[in-house]
C-alpha cells in the first residue's frame, strides 16, 4: 500500500476496485474500503499489465466486485476537471476519465489563496516518505491564466470545496471552536478549530493545519497593560505560508473577553460539556487538554520596574516585551525570539553610562547576536542579577571600585 506500507481489511468492507495504468508496463489497483471513519482509498502499486485478468477474476469471484479499468494521462495538460470523493481528489482530462493525478486528501495540510494572486490556489501537501530517498510533491499550484477571467468563479468554487472537504484529523467534527482569534504571527484573524490530534486555523485568505506533534513548547505571557496575554506556540517543523516559514504562532488573547463554547468532550480529555470564562484562560486550557502541552509563564525570579516579569524594549526595530522564563529569554510580539540561557555564550550591556535606556546583547554559542534595545535603565540591576543567577556569562556585577581619598 503506497499510503501506509501494509493494510488489511475484510472483503465485506470493499466498495469499489479500479485498475489504473500509471506508466509503461506499470499498473496500480485502487481499492475503496468502508471503515468506521468513512470511505478510505488504498492504492496498491507494482502490478504488471498481465496481472489484470487474474485480479479481475479474483475480485469478481470472491468479493462480487467488478474491477473498472482506467488509464492515466501523461501527455501534459493545462486544464483539468476535479472530482472529490471519499478521501481522494482526482484530476481528470476534461470530457474523459483519463487520470492526470490522484491526491490523497489526508495529505493536504493547507489551502491558500495568495493575497496578491486571487487567480491562484495553492495546495500544501504533507511530505510523507516511505523511503529516505523518495521524491515527494509538497505543493501544487493551480491558476487561471490571464485573459480567462470567465473561469475565475471556477477557481473560487474549487478552493471553497477543498477547504470544506479536506480532512485535518480522523474526525471531521472539531472538539472545540473559537472564532475571531487574532494572530500576530502569521498575521490575520482566524477561526480556530481544535481536533483530537491537530489544530486548524481558517482565515479569509489562508487556512492552516498544525499537528500537536509539531508543537515543541507553549507559553502564556501576561502583557503589562493587563488587557491581554500572549499565547505562544513554538513549532518544529514550522508552518508554511507561501514561501515564508513560521516557527512560532503568537496570539494576543484578550483578558476581558468572555467566551462560552460547547465542546465534544469524551473520556480522552477532561473538558467540560461547556467551557466558560475569559478567552485568555479558556483557549489555553482547552489546548492543553487536547494536545497535552501546558503553557509556561514567566519566572517569579525577577520583577521589572513595570511590576511584571518582563521589560519594554525593541528588537530589530519592532517594539515589544522581553520576558524572563525559568530557562529562556522570549521576545514578543514580532519577530518572536526564544533563546535558552544554556545557549548564551555571554551578554553585553551597552550604553549604560549615558541616557535613560540601555541595550542588552545576547551572543549565542553559535555566534549569533540578538540585540534588545531601549530598556529602561531602572531595570539594569534586576536584569544583571537575574542573568547572573542563571550563570550567563557577562552578567556578573561590576567590581566595586576602591574609594580613594
mmCIF file of C-alpha atoms in Angstrom:
data_model
loop_
_atom_site.group_PDB
_atom_site.id
_atom_site.type_symbol
_atom_site.label_atom_id
_atom_site.label_comp_id
_atom_site.label_asym_id
_atom_site.label_seq_id
_atom_site.Cartn_x
_atom_site.Cartn_y
_atom_site.Cartn_z
ATOM 1 C CA UNK A 1 0.000 0.000 0.000
ATOM 2 C CA UNK A 2 1.651 3.233 -1.127
ATOM 3 C CA UNK A 3 -0.161 5.131 1.667
ATOM 4 C CA UNK A 4 0.824 3.149 4.762
ATOM 5 C CA UNK A 5 3.078 0.307 3.675
ATOM 6 C CA UNK A 6 0.787 -2.507 4.892
ATOM 7 C CA UNK A 7 -3.030 -2.560 5.081
ATOM 8 C CA UNK A 8 -5.622 -5.222 5.878
ATOM 9 C CA UNK A 9 -9.407 -5.271 5.810
ATOM 10 C CA UNK A 10 -12.362 -7.638 5.435
ATOM 11 C CA UNK A 11 -13.667 -8.443 1.972
ATOM 12 C CA UNK A 12 -17.117 -7.261 3.057
ATOM 13 C CA UNK A 13 -15.672 -3.753 3.507
ATOM 14 C CA UNK A 14 -14.685 -3.478 -0.160
ATOM 15 C CA UNK A 15 -16.883 -0.979 -2.024
ATOM 16 C CA UNK A 16 -15.065 -0.333 -5.289
ATOM 17 C CA UNK A 17 -11.971 -1.507 -7.203
ATOM 18 C CA UNK A 18 -10.171 0.324 -10.023
ATOM 19 C CA UNK A 19 -7.327 -0.898 -12.240
ATOM 20 C CA UNK A 20 -5.217 2.108 -13.337
ATOM 21 C CA UNK A 21 -2.444 2.176 -15.917
ATOM 22 C CA UNK A 22 0.178 4.546 -14.474
ATOM 23 C CA UNK A 23 3.032 4.146 -16.947
ATOM 24 C CA UNK A 24 4.774 1.789 -19.361
ATOM 25 C CA UNK A 25 4.210 -1.739 -18.044
ATOM 26 C CA UNK A 26 3.122 -0.345 -14.655
ATOM 27 C CA UNK A 27 -0.343 -0.562 -13.088
ATOM 28 C CA UNK A 28 -1.998 0.273 -9.787
ATOM 29 C CA UNK A 29 -5.018 -1.190 -8.009
ATOM 30 C CA UNK A 30 -7.146 1.370 -6.112
ATOM 31 C CA UNK A 31 -9.498 -0.154 -3.518
ATOM 32 C CA UNK A 32 -12.221 1.871 -1.813
ATOM 33 C CA UNK A 33 -12.946 0.409 1.616
ATOM 34 C CA UNK A 34 -15.723 1.202 4.074
ATOM 35 C CA UNK A 35 -14.268 1.872 7.565
ATOM 36 C CA UNK A 36 -15.553 3.305 10.833
ATOM 37 C CA UNK A 37 -14.033 6.616 9.741
ATOM 38 C CA UNK A 38 -15.790 6.606 6.370
ATOM 39 C CA UNK A 39 -14.649 5.538 2.920
ATOM 40 C CA UNK A 40 -10.890 5.204 2.540
ATOM 41 C CA UNK A 41 -8.960 4.554 -0.683
ATOM 42 C CA UNK A 42 -5.981 2.173 -0.606
ATOM 43 C CA UNK A 43 -3.660 2.342 -3.614
ATOM 44 C CA UNK A 44 -1.587 -0.768 -4.330
ATOM 45 C CA UNK A 45 1.293 -0.279 -6.773
ATOM 46 C CA UNK A 46 3.734 -2.557 -8.558
ATOM 47 C CA UNK A 47 1.413 -4.579 -10.808
ATOM 48 C CA UNK A 48 2.162 -5.550 -14.419
ATOM 49 C CA UNK A 49 -0.484 -5.234 -17.169
ATOM 50 C CA UNK A 50 -0.540 -9.041 -17.407
ATOM 51 C CA UNK A 51 -1.927 -9.226 -13.854
ATOM 52 C CA UNK A 52 -5.195 -7.513 -14.780
ATOM 53 C CA UNK A 53 -7.101 -10.619 -15.896
ATOM 54 C CA UNK A 54 -6.361 -12.687 -12.781
ATOM 55 C CA UNK A 55 -7.046 -9.727 -10.476
ATOM 56 C CA UNK A 56 -10.373 -9.044 -12.183
ATOM 57 C CA UNK A 57 -11.444 -12.692 -11.969
ATOM 58 C CA UNK A 58 -10.421 -12.989 -8.322
ATOM 59 C CA UNK A 59 -12.343 -9.895 -7.198
ATOM 60 C CA UNK A 60 -15.450 -10.840 -9.148
ATOM 61 C CA UNK A 61 -15.396 -14.414 -7.852
ATOM 62 C CA UNK A 62 -14.586 -13.764 -4.193
ATOM 63 C CA UNK A 63 -15.905 -10.250 -3.499
ATOM 64 C CA UNK A 64 -18.589 -9.808 -6.187
ATOM 65 C CA UNK A 65 -16.880 -6.583 -7.209
ATOM 66 C CA UNK A 66 -16.243 -5.708 -10.849
ATOM 67 C CA UNK A 67 -12.861 -4.065 -11.341
ATOM 68 C CA UNK A 68 -13.191 -0.991 -13.574
ATOM 69 C CA UNK A 69 -10.331 -0.044 -15.884
ATOM 70 C CA UNK A 70 -8.913 3.478 -16.050
ATOM 71 C CA UNK A 71 -5.809 4.978 -17.545
ATOM 72 C CA UNK A 72 -3.587 7.896 -16.590
ATOM 73 C CA UNK A 73 -2.699 10.753 -18.902
ATOM 74 C CA UNK A 74 0.941 11.735 -19.227
ATOM 75 C CA UNK A 75 0.577 13.889 -22.352
ATOM 76 C CA UNK A 76 0.825 17.153 -20.407
ATOM 77 C CA UNK A 77 -2.356 19.066 -19.723
ATOM 78 C CA UNK A 78 -3.101 22.694 -18.854
ATOM 79 C CA UNK A 79 -6.769 22.220 -17.925
ATOM 80 C CA UNK A 80 -8.424 19.622 -15.725
ATOM 81 C CA UNK A 81 -11.700 18.629 -14.117
ATOM 82 C CA UNK A 82 -11.548 17.933 -10.378
ATOM 83 C CA UNK A 83 -13.654 15.271 -8.708
ATOM 84 C CA UNK A 84 -13.564 14.944 -4.912
ATOM 85 C CA UNK A 85 -14.918 11.774 -3.370
ATOM 86 C CA UNK A 86 -14.139 9.603 -0.372
ATOM 87 C CA UNK A 87 -10.603 10.601 0.715
ATOM 88 C CA UNK A 88 -9.425 11.230 -2.841
ATOM 89 C CA UNK A 89 -9.167 14.287 -5.074
ATOM 90 C CA UNK A 90 -8.901 13.145 -8.671
ATOM 91 C CA UNK A 91 -7.854 15.414 -11.542
ATOM 92 C CA UNK A 92 -9.002 14.109 -14.942
ATOM 93 C CA UNK A 93 -8.769 15.221 -18.553
ATOM 94 C CA UNK A 94 -11.932 17.224 -19.342
ATOM 95 C CA UNK A 95 -14.535 15.102 -21.125
ATOM 96 C CA UNK A 96 -12.793 11.808 -20.303
ATOM 97 C CA UNK A 97 -11.961 9.598 -17.328
ATOM 98 C CA UNK A 98 -8.215 9.699 -18.030
ATOM 99 C CA UNK A 99 -6.448 10.465 -14.758
ATOM 100 C CA UNK A 100 -3.963 13.327 -14.543
ATOM 101 C CA UNK A 101 -3.319 12.901 -10.806
ATOM 102 C CA UNK A 102 -4.791 11.356 -7.670
ATOM 103 C CA UNK A 103 -4.258 13.324 -4.471
ATOM 104 C CA UNK A 104 -4.892 11.796 -1.051
ATOM 105 C CA UNK A 105 -6.939 14.378 0.869
ATOM 106 C CA UNK A 106 -5.298 13.175 4.078
ATOM 107 C CA UNK A 107 -2.019 14.649 2.809
ATOM 108 C CA UNK A 108 -3.473 18.138 2.343
ATOM 109 C CA UNK A 109 -2.251 20.387 5.168
ATOM 110 C CA UNK A 110 -3.166 23.809 3.809
ATOM 111 C CA UNK A 111 -5.183 25.522 1.093
ATOM 112 C CA UNK A 112 -4.045 29.082 0.315
ATOM 113 C CA UNK A 113 -5.147 31.869 -1.982
ATOM 114 C CA UNK A 114 -2.087 34.153 -2.308
ATOM 115 C CA UNK A 115 -3.205 37.690 -1.292
ATOM 116 C CA UNK A 116 -1.644 39.201 -4.409
ATOM 117 C CA UNK A 117 -2.908 36.463 -6.777
ATOM 118 C CA UNK A 118 -6.671 35.806 -6.467
ATOM 119 C CA UNK A 119 -6.465 33.790 -9.696
ATOM 120 C CA UNK A 120 -4.339 31.152 -7.944
ATOM 121 C CA UNK A 121 -4.928 28.404 -5.385
ATOM 122 C CA UNK A 122 -2.020 26.692 -3.649
ATOM 123 C CA UNK A 123 -2.348 23.279 -2.001
ATOM 124 C CA UNK A 124 0.272 22.273 0.579
ATOM 125 C CA UNK A 125 0.863 18.536 0.980
ATOM 126 C CA UNK A 126 2.379 16.590 3.842
ATOM 127 C CA UNK A 127 5.894 15.430 2.972
ATOM 128 C CA UNK A 128 5.328 11.775 3.804
ATOM 129 C CA UNK A 129 8.128 9.465 2.662
ATOM 130 C CA UNK A 130 8.278 5.687 2.833
ATOM 131 C CA UNK A 131 12.000 5.766 1.994
ATOM 132 C CA UNK A 132 14.642 8.416 2.720
ATOM 133 C CA UNK A 133 15.488 8.872 -0.958
ATOM 134 C CA UNK A 134 11.878 9.284 -2.148
ATOM 135 C CA UNK A 135 10.944 12.402 -4.142
ATOM 136 C CA UNK A 136 7.678 13.784 -2.784
ATOM 137 C CA UNK A 137 5.369 16.502 -4.120
ATOM 138 C CA UNK A 138 4.776 19.010 -1.302
ATOM 139 C CA UNK A 139 2.973 21.814 -3.172
ATOM 140 C CA UNK A 140 0.525 22.091 -6.067
ATOM 141 C CA UNK A 141 -0.284 25.479 -7.577
ATOM 142 C CA UNK A 142 -3.374 25.966 -9.751
ATOM 143 C CA UNK A 143 -4.153 29.137 -11.688
ATOM 144 C CA UNK A 144 -6.486 30.710 -14.201
ATOM 145 C CA UNK A 145 -4.278 32.228 -16.928
ATOM 146 C CA UNK A 146 -4.512 35.949 -17.802
ATOM 147 C CA UNK A 147 -7.336 36.818 -20.139
ATOM 148 C CA UNK A 148 -9.594 33.987 -18.947
ATOM 149 C CA UNK A 149 -11.486 35.871 -16.224
ATOM 150 C CA UNK A 150 -14.663 33.950 -17.071
ATOM 151 C CA UNK A 151 -13.097 30.954 -15.272
ATOM 152 C CA UNK A 152 -12.277 32.777 -12.016
ATOM 153 C CA UNK A 153 -15.519 31.628 -10.390
ATOM 154 C CA UNK A 154 -14.455 28.026 -11.045
ATOM 155 C CA UNK A 155 -11.240 28.691 -9.112
ATOM 156 C CA UNK A 156 -13.196 30.161 -6.195
ATOM 157 C CA UNK A 157 -15.528 27.146 -6.130
ATOM 158 C CA UNK A 158 -12.533 24.788 -6.304
ATOM 159 C CA UNK A 159 -10.840 26.463 -3.318
ATOM 160 C CA UNK A 160 -14.061 26.563 -1.256
ATOM 161 C CA UNK A 161 -14.707 22.884 -1.955
ATOM 162 C CA UNK A 162 -11.197 21.917 -0.913
ATOM 163 C CA UNK A 163 -11.397 23.897 2.331
ATOM 164 C CA UNK A 164 -14.672 22.221 3.162
ATOM 165 C CA UNK A 165 -13.589 18.706 2.207
ATOM 166 C CA UNK A 166 -10.017 18.027 3.207
ATOM 167 C CA UNK A 167 -9.575 16.096 6.435
ATOM 168 C CA UNK A 168 -7.287 17.506 9.142
ATOM 169 C CA UNK A 169 -7.937 14.746 11.643
ATOM 170 C CA UNK A 170 -9.551 11.363 11.980
ATOM 171 C CA UNK A 171 -12.778 13.153 12.919
ATOM 172 C CA UNK A 172 -14.236 15.918 10.748
ATOM 173 C CA UNK A 173 -16.098 17.484 13.693
ATOM 174 C CA UNK A 174 -13.926 19.762 15.875
ATOM 175 C CA UNK A 175 -13.972 19.155 19.612
ATOM 176 C CA UNK A 176 -13.831 22.900 20.283
ATOM 177 C CA UNK A 177 -14.144 26.007 18.136
ATOM 178 C CA UNK A 178 -13.076 29.621 18.775
ATOM 179 C CA UNK A 179 -13.976 32.493 16.456
ATOM 180 C CA UNK A 180 -12.245 35.818 15.733
ATOM 181 C CA UNK A 181 -8.835 34.842 17.077
ATOM 182 C CA UNK A 182 -6.179 37.393 16.129
ATOM 183 C CA UNK A 183 -2.684 36.173 15.271
ATOM 184 C CA UNK A 184 0.372 38.394 15.076
ATOM 185 C CA UNK A 185 2.459 35.577 13.553
ATOM 186 C CA UNK A 186 1.276 34.785 10.934
ATOM 187 C CA UNK A 187 -0.757 37.972 10.732
ATOM 188 C CA UNK A 188 -4.526 37.678 10.392
ATOM 189 C CA UNK A 189 -7.804 36.826 12.065
ATOM 190 C CA UNK A 190 -8.819 33.172 12.167
ATOM 191 C CA UNK A 191 -11.469 30.744 13.282
ATOM 192 C CA UNK A 192 -9.653 28.172 15.394
ATOM 193 C CA UNK A 193 -10.846 24.556 15.394
ATOM 194 C CA UNK A 194 -9.300 22.050 17.798
ATOM 195 C CA UNK A 195 -9.448 18.348 16.917
ATOM 196 C CA UNK A 196 -8.157 15.256 18.694
ATOM 197 C CA UNK A 197 -4.684 15.412 17.136
ATOM 198 C CA UNK A 198 -4.479 18.747 15.366
ATOM 199 C CA UNK A 199 -5.344 22.428 15.337
ATOM 200 C CA UNK A 200 -6.913 24.024 12.283
ATOM 201 C CA UNK A 201 -6.998 27.772 11.647
ATOM 202 C CA UNK A 202 -9.264 29.115 8.928
ATOM 203 C CA UNK A 203 -8.774 32.716 7.771
ATOM 204 C CA UNK A 204 -10.034 34.910 4.991
ATOM 205 C CA UNK A 205 -7.119 34.241 2.629
ATOM 206 C CA UNK A 206 -5.432 31.171 4.146
ATOM 207 C CA UNK A 207 -6.108 28.044 6.178
ATOM 208 C CA UNK A 208 -3.520 26.227 8.267
ATOM 209 C CA UNK A 209 -3.329 22.833 9.938
ATOM 210 C CA UNK A 210 -0.915 22.203 12.820
ATOM 211 C CA UNK A 211 -0.407 18.735 14.241
ATOM 212 C CA UNK A 212 0.022 18.738 18.009
ATOM 213 C CA UNK A 213 3.228 16.790 17.416
ATOM 214 C CA UNK A 214 4.645 19.924 15.748
ATOM 215 C CA UNK A 215 4.303 21.905 18.988
ATOM 216 C CA UNK A 216 7.539 21.902 20.970
ATOM 217 C CA UNK A 217 6.695 24.453 23.674
ATOM 218 C CA UNK A 218 3.791 26.678 24.723
ATOM 219 C CA UNK A 219 3.950 29.966 26.641
ATOM 220 C CA UNK A 220 1.352 32.213 28.281
ATOM 221 C CA UNK A 221 2.731 35.696 28.873
ATOM 222 C CA UNK A 222 0.724 38.473 30.611
ATOM 223 C CA UNK A 223 1.090 41.863 28.955
ATOM 224 C CA UNK A 224 1.900 44.853 31.222
ATOM 225 C CA UNK A 225 -1.254 46.693 30.079
ATOM 226 C CA UNK A 226 -3.366 43.983 31.744
ATOM 227 C CA UNK A 227 -5.649 43.808 28.708
ATOM 228 C CA UNK A 228 -4.231 40.704 27.040
ATOM 229 C CA UNK A 229 -1.824 37.780 27.311
ATOM 230 C CA UNK A 230 0.424 36.446 24.573
ATOM 231 C CA UNK A 231 -0.244 32.761 23.861
ATOM 232 C CA UNK A 232 2.838 31.492 22.016
ATOM 233 C CA UNK A 233 3.351 28.100 20.358
ATOM 234 C CA UNK A 234 6.821 27.051 19.199
ATOM 235 C CA UNK A 235 6.614 24.781 16.122
ATOM 236 C CA UNK A 236 9.011 22.278 14.566
ATOM 237 C CA UNK A 237 8.633 21.669 11.678
ATOM 238 C CA UNK A 238 7.444 25.226 11.037
ATOM 239 C CA UNK A 239 4.172 26.299 9.490
ATOM 240 C CA UNK A 240 4.397 27.400 5.857
ATOM 241 C CA UNK A 241 2.509 30.324 4.344
ATOM 242 C CA UNK A 242 3.600 30.898 0.784
ATOM 243 C CA UNK A 243 7.402 30.853 0.893
ATOM 244 C CA UNK A 244 7.532 32.072 4.496
ATOM 245 C CA UNK A 245 8.206 29.721 7.399
ATOM 246 C CA UNK A 246 6.711 30.445 10.816
ATOM 247 C CA UNK A 247 8.346 28.659 13.738
ATOM 248 C CA UNK A 248 6.049 30.422 16.206
ATOM 249 C CA UNK A 249 2.346 31.174 16.488
ATOM 250 C CA UNK A 250 1.725 34.331 18.540
ATOM 251 C CA UNK A 251 -1.835 35.041 19.688
ATOM 252 C CA UNK A 252 -2.716 38.086 21.829
ATOM 253 C CA UNK A 253 -5.740 36.863 23.822
ATOM 254 C CA UNK A 254 -7.999 39.413 25.493
ATOM 255 C CA UNK A 255 -8.371 39.122 29.274
ATOM 256 C CA UNK A 256 -11.715 40.912 29.277
ATOM 257 C CA UNK A 257 -13.420 38.858 26.537
ATOM 258 C CA UNK A 258 -15.824 36.291 27.997
ATOM 259 C CA UNK A 259 -16.392 33.137 25.959
ATOM 260 C CA UNK A 260 -18.693 30.157 26.299
ATOM 261 C CA UNK A 261 -18.050 27.206 23.994
ATOM 262 C CA UNK A 262 -19.744 23.849 23.701
ATOM 263 C CA UNK A 263 -17.178 21.051 23.473
ATOM 264 C CA UNK A 264 -17.333 17.453 22.295
ATOM 265 C CA UNK A 265 -15.690 16.194 25.484
ATOM 266 C CA UNK A 266 -15.148 12.474 25.995
ATOM 267 C CA UNK A 267 -13.062 10.063 28.048
ATOM 268 C CA UNK A 268 -9.961 11.057 26.073
ATOM 269 C CA UNK A 269 -9.951 14.582 27.504
ATOM 270 C CA UNK A 270 -11.045 16.326 30.690
ATOM 271 C CA UNK A 271 -13.114 19.065 29.041
ATOM 272 C CA UNK A 272 -16.485 20.073 30.382
ATOM 273 C CA UNK A 273 -19.522 19.982 28.089
ATOM 274 C CA UNK A 274 -19.408 23.772 28.210
ATOM 275 C CA UNK A 275 -16.189 25.665 28.854
ATOM 276 C CA UNK A 276 -16.727 29.216 30.095
ATOM 277 C CA UNK A 277 -14.515 32.082 31.220
ATOM 278 C CA UNK A 278 -12.186 34.683 29.762
ATOM 279 C CA UNK A 279 -10.692 33.878 26.364
ATOM 280 C CA UNK A 280 -7.174 34.178 27.793
ATOM 281 C CA UNK A 281 -7.965 31.339 30.208
ATOM 282 C CA UNK A 282 -10.285 29.079 28.205
ATOM 283 C CA UNK A 283 -8.331 28.693 24.959
ATOM 284 C CA UNK A 284 -5.007 27.665 26.619
ATOM 285 C CA UNK A 285 -6.917 25.324 28.948
ATOM 286 C CA UNK A 286 -8.705 23.584 26.068
ATOM 287 C CA UNK A 287 -5.476 23.417 24.073
ATOM 288 C CA UNK A 288 -3.664 21.766 26.990
ATOM 289 C CA UNK A 289 -6.447 19.203 27.457
ATOM 290 C CA UNK A 290 -6.334 18.129 23.804
ATOM 291 C CA UNK A 291 -2.639 18.490 22.992
ATOM 292 C CA UNK A 292 -1.001 17.745 26.321
ATOM 293 C CA UNK A 293 1.050 20.940 26.050
ATOM 294 C CA UNK A 294 0.660 23.130 29.119
ATOM 295 C CA UNK A 295 1.631 26.778 28.708
ATOM 296 C CA UNK A 296 4.625 28.039 30.699
ATOM 297 C CA UNK A 297 4.608 31.531 32.204
ATOM 298 C CA UNK A 298 7.397 33.942 33.210
ATOM 299 C CA UNK A 299 9.561 33.177 36.207
ATOM 300 C CA UNK A 300 8.880 34.883 39.531
ATOM 301 C CA UNK A 301 12.627 35.314 39.999
ATOM 302 C CA UNK A 302 12.645 38.832 38.553
ATOM 303 C CA UNK A 303 10.321 41.824 38.679
ATOM 304 C CA UNK A 304 10.979 44.844 36.487
ATOM 305 C CA UNK A 305 10.026 48.464 37.051
ATOM 306 C CA UNK A 306 6.652 47.881 35.342
ATOM 307 C CA UNK A 307 5.711 45.350 38.022
ATOM 308 C CA UNK A 308 5.740 42.424 35.575
ATOM 309 C CA UNK A 309 8.328 39.772 34.761
ATOM 310 C CA UNK A 310 9.302 41.456 31.504
ATOM 311 C CA UNK A 311 10.802 44.697 30.190
ATOM 312 C CA UNK A 312 9.724 47.029 27.429
ATOM 313 C CA UNK A 313 12.267 47.091 24.596
ATOM 314 C CA UNK A 314 12.779 46.912 20.836
ATOM 315 C CA UNK A 315 14.152 44.065 18.726
ATOM 316 C CA UNK A 316 15.015 44.597 15.057
ATOM 317 C CA UNK A 317 13.137 47.932 15.026
ATOM 318 C CA UNK A 318 9.966 46.339 16.453
ATOM 319 C CA UNK A 319 8.724 47.347 19.893
ATOM 320 C CA UNK A 320 7.655 44.604 22.260
ATOM 321 C CA UNK A 321 8.391 42.891 25.550
ATOM 322 C CA UNK A 322 11.305 40.729 26.622
ATOM 323 C CA UNK A 323 10.162 38.050 29.076
ATOM 324 C CA UNK A 324 12.347 36.150 31.508
ATOM 325 C CA UNK A 325 11.394 32.493 31.799
ATOM 326 C CA UNK A 326 12.920 29.851 34.019
ATOM 327 C CA UNK A 327 15.170 28.596 31.215
ATOM 328 C CA UNK A 328 14.870 31.141 28.385
ATOM 329 C CA UNK A 329 14.556 34.700 27.186
ATOM 330 C CA UNK A 330 11.493 35.301 24.991
ATOM 331 C CA UNK A 331 10.639 38.408 22.943
ATOM 332 C CA UNK A 332 7.133 39.060 21.610
ATOM 333 C CA UNK A 333 5.255 40.064 19.504
ATOM 334 C CA UNK A 334 7.226 40.147 16.290
ATOM 335 C CA UNK A 335 9.708 38.919 15.448
ATOM 336 C CA UNK A 336 9.233 36.292 18.127
ATOM 337 C CA UNK A 337 12.598 35.232 19.560
ATOM 338 C CA UNK A 338 13.365 32.451 22.070
ATOM 339 C CA UNK A 339 16.887 31.970 23.465
ATOM 340 C CA UNK A 340 17.727 29.370 26.105
ATOM 341 C CA UNK A 341 20.144 30.552 28.787
ATOM 342 C CA UNK A 342 22.299 27.470 28.222
ATOM 343 C CA UNK A 343 22.762 28.531 24.569
ATOM 344 C CA UNK A 344 24.051 32.013 25.504
ATOM 345 C CA UNK A 345 27.821 32.450 25.470
ATOM 346 C CA UNK A 346 27.678 35.901 27.019
ATOM 347 C CA UNK A 347 25.586 39.025 27.338
ATOM 348 C CA UNK A 348 26.706 42.608 26.880
ATOM 349 C CA UNK A 349 25.159 45.671 28.480
ATOM 350 C CA UNK A 350 25.651 48.634 26.153
ATOM 351 C CA UNK A 351 25.058 52.404 26.585
ATOM 352 C CA UNK A 352 24.859 52.056 30.369
ATOM 353 C CA UNK A 353 26.835 55.247 31.031
ATOM 354 C CA UNK A 354 24.583 57.668 29.162
ATOM 355 C CA UNK A 355 20.922 58.385 28.640
ATOM 356 C CA UNK A 356 17.883 56.850 30.305
ATOM 357 C CA UNK A 357 17.964 53.500 28.486
ATOM 358 C CA UNK A 358 20.467 50.765 27.668
ATOM 359 C CA UNK A 359 20.800 47.847 25.253
ATOM 360 C CA UNK A 360 21.133 44.144 26.046
ATOM 361 C CA UNK A 361 23.002 41.986 23.509
ATOM 362 C CA UNK A 362 22.811 38.188 23.881
ATOM 363 C CA UNK A 363 25.578 36.390 21.977
ATOM 364 C CA UNK A 364 24.843 32.702 21.419
ATOM 365 C CA UNK A 365 27.417 29.930 21.432
ATOM 366 C CA UNK A 366 26.934 29.708 17.659
ATOM 367 C CA UNK A 367 27.977 33.336 17.295
ATOM 368 C CA UNK A 368 24.585 34.945 16.617
ATOM 369 C CA UNK A 369 23.903 38.318 18.230
ATOM 370 C CA UNK A 370 20.408 39.290 19.411
ATOM 371 C CA UNK A 371 20.061 42.915 20.441
ATOM 372 C CA UNK A 372 17.253 44.207 22.662
ATOM 373 C CA UNK A 373 17.408 47.996 22.795
ATOM 374 C CA UNK A 374 15.861 50.921 24.673
ATOM 375 C CA UNK A 375 15.443 49.110 28.022
ATOM 376 C CA UNK A 376 14.728 51.441 30.935
ATOM 377 C CA UNK A 377 17.885 51.910 32.998
ATOM 378 C CA UNK A 378 15.963 51.337 36.226
ATOM 379 C CA UNK A 379 15.825 47.644 35.216
ATOM 380 C CA UNK A 380 19.597 47.265 34.742
ATOM 381 C CA UNK A 381 20.453 45.860 38.187
ATOM 382 C CA UNK A 382 17.492 43.466 38.228
ATOM 383 C CA UNK A 383 18.422 42.074 34.785
ATOM 384 C CA UNK A 384 22.083 41.774 35.627
ATOM 385 C CA UNK A 385 21.420 39.963 38.901
ATOM 386 C CA UNK A 386 18.861 37.617 37.368
ATOM 387 C CA UNK A 387 21.033 36.641 34.395
ATOM 388 C CA UNK A 388 23.978 36.168 36.727
ATOM 389 C CA UNK A 389 21.845 33.785 38.811
ATOM 390 C CA UNK A 390 21.327 31.767 35.601
ATOM 391 C CA UNK A 391 25.122 31.625 35.185
ATOM 392 C CA UNK A 392 25.028 33.592 31.940
ATOM 393 C CA UNK A 393 28.484 34.874 31.005
ATOM 394 C CA UNK A 394 28.997 38.638 31.122
ATOM 395 C CA UNK A 395 26.190 39.235 33.637
ATOM 396 C CA UNK A 396 28.426 39.436 36.726
ATOM 397 C CA UNK A 397 28.002 42.686 38.724
ATOM 398 C CA UNK A 398 30.894 45.100 38.081
ATOM 399 C CA UNK A 399 33.598 45.011 40.714
ATOM 400 C CA UNK A 400 33.276 47.847 43.231
ATOM 401 C CA UNK A 401 35.944 50.438 42.794
ATOM 402 C CA UNK A 402 38.053 51.137 45.825
ATOM 403 C CA UNK A 403 37.227 54.559 47.075
ATOM 404 C CA UNK A 404 40.244 56.805 47.262
ATOM 405 C CA UNK A 405 40.606 59.829 49.382
#
